[in-house]
mmCIF file of C-alpha atoms in Angstrom:
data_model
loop_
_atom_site.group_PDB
_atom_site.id
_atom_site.type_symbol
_atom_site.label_atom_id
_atom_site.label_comp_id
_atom_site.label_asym_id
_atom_site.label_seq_id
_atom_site.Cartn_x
_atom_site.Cartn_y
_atom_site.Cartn_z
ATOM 1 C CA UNK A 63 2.231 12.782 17.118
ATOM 2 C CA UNK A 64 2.800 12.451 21.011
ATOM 3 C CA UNK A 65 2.693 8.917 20.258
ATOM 4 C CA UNK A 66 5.417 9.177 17.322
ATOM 5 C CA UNK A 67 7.960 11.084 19.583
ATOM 6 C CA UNK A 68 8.041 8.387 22.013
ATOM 7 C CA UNK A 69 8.376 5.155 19.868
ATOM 8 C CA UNK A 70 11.120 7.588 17.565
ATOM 9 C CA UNK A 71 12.747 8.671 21.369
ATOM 10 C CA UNK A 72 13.340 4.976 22.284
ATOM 11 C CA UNK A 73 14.024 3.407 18.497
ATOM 12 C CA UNK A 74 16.604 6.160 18.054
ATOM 13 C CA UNK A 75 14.639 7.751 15.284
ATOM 14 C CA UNK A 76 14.148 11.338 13.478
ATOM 15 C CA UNK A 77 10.064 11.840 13.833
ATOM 16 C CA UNK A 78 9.080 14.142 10.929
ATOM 17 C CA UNK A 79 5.652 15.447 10.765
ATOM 18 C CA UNK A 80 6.100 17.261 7.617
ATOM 19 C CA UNK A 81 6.342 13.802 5.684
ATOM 20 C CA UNK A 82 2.952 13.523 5.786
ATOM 21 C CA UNK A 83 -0.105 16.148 5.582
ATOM 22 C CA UNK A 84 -3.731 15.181 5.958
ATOM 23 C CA UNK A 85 -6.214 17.072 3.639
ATOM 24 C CA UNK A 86 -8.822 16.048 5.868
ATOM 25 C CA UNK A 87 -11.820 13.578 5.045
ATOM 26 C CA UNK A 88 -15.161 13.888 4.197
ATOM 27 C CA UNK A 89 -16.746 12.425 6.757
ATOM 28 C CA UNK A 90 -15.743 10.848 10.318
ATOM 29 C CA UNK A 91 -14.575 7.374 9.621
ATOM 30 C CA UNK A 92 -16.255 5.681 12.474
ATOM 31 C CA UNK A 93 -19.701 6.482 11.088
ATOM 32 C CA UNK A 94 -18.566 4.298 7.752
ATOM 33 C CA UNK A 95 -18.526 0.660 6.502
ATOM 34 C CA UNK A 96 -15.836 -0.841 5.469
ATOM 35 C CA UNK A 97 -15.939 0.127 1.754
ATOM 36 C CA UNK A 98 -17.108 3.739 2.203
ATOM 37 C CA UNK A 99 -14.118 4.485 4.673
ATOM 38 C CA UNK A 100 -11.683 3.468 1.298
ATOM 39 C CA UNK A 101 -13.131 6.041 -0.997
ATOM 40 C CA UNK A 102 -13.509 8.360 2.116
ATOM 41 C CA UNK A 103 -9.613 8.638 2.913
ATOM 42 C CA UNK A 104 -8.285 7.409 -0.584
ATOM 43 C CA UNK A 105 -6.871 11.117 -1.848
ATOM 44 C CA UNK A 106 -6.860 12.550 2.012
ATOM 45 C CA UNK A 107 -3.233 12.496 2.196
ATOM 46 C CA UNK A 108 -0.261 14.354 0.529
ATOM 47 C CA UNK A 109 3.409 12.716 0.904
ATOM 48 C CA UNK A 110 6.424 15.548 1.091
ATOM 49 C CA UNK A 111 8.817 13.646 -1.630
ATOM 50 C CA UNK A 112 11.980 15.993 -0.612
ATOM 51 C CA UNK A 113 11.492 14.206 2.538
ATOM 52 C CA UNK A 114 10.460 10.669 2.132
ATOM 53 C CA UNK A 115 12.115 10.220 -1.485
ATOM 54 C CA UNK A 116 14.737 6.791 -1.004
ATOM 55 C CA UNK A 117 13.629 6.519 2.818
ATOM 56 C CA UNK A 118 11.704 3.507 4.856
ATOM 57 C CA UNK A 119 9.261 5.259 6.926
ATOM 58 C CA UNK A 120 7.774 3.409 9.881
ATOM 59 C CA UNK A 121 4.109 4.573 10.390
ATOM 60 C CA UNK A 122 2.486 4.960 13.395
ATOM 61 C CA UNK A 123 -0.962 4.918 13.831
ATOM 62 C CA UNK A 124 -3.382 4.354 17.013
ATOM 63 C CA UNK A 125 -6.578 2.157 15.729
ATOM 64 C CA UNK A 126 -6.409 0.495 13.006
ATOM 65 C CA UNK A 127 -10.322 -1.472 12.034
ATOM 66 C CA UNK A 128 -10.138 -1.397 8.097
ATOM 67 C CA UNK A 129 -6.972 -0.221 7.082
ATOM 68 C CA UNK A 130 -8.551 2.029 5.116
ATOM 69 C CA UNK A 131 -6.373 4.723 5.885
ATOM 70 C CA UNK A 132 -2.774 3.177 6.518
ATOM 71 C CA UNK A 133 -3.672 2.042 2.940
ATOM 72 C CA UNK A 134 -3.923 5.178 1.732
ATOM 73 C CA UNK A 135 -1.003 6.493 3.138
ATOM 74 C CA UNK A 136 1.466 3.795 1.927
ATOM 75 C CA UNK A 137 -0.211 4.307 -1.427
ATOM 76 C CA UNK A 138 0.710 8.131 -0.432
ATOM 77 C CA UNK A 139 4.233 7.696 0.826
ATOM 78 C CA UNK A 140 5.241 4.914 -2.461
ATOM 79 C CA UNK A 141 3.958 7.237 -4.850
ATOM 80 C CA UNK A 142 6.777 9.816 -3.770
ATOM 81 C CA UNK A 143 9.325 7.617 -3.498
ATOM 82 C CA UNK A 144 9.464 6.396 -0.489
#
């Protein structure tokens, strides 16, 4: 999130943190191969709709090695309308 404030601070940006919840995973995605860590984060993210519904969201994330979980929340954020 620390990371978030900053890039929304200098791209004149709203940061919302409530757009996005993580239910948590299984297991610790480091300790996966490629096609475990997809069915390991696949349904480990709820999307607010009342706040991403009609909106581009720009999503920030640290390390990315699969994209196993920016894919699943894209799949998260489209599916309520964002």
């Amino acid at each position: 999130e620390v990371l978030g404030q900053v890039i929304a601070h200098d791209l004149n940006l709203v940061l919302s943190p409530r757009a996005l919840s993580h239910l948590g995973t299984r297991h610790a995605q480091a300790s996966l191969n490629s096609s475990r860590r997809i069915s390991n984060v696949m349904h480990s993210f709820r999307a607010n709709s009342k706040l991403v519904r009609n909106k581009s969201i720009l999503v920030v994330e640290d390390v990315i090695t699969t994209g196993a979980t920016i894919a699943a929340i894209s799949r998260e954020l489209l599916l309520a309308g964002a």
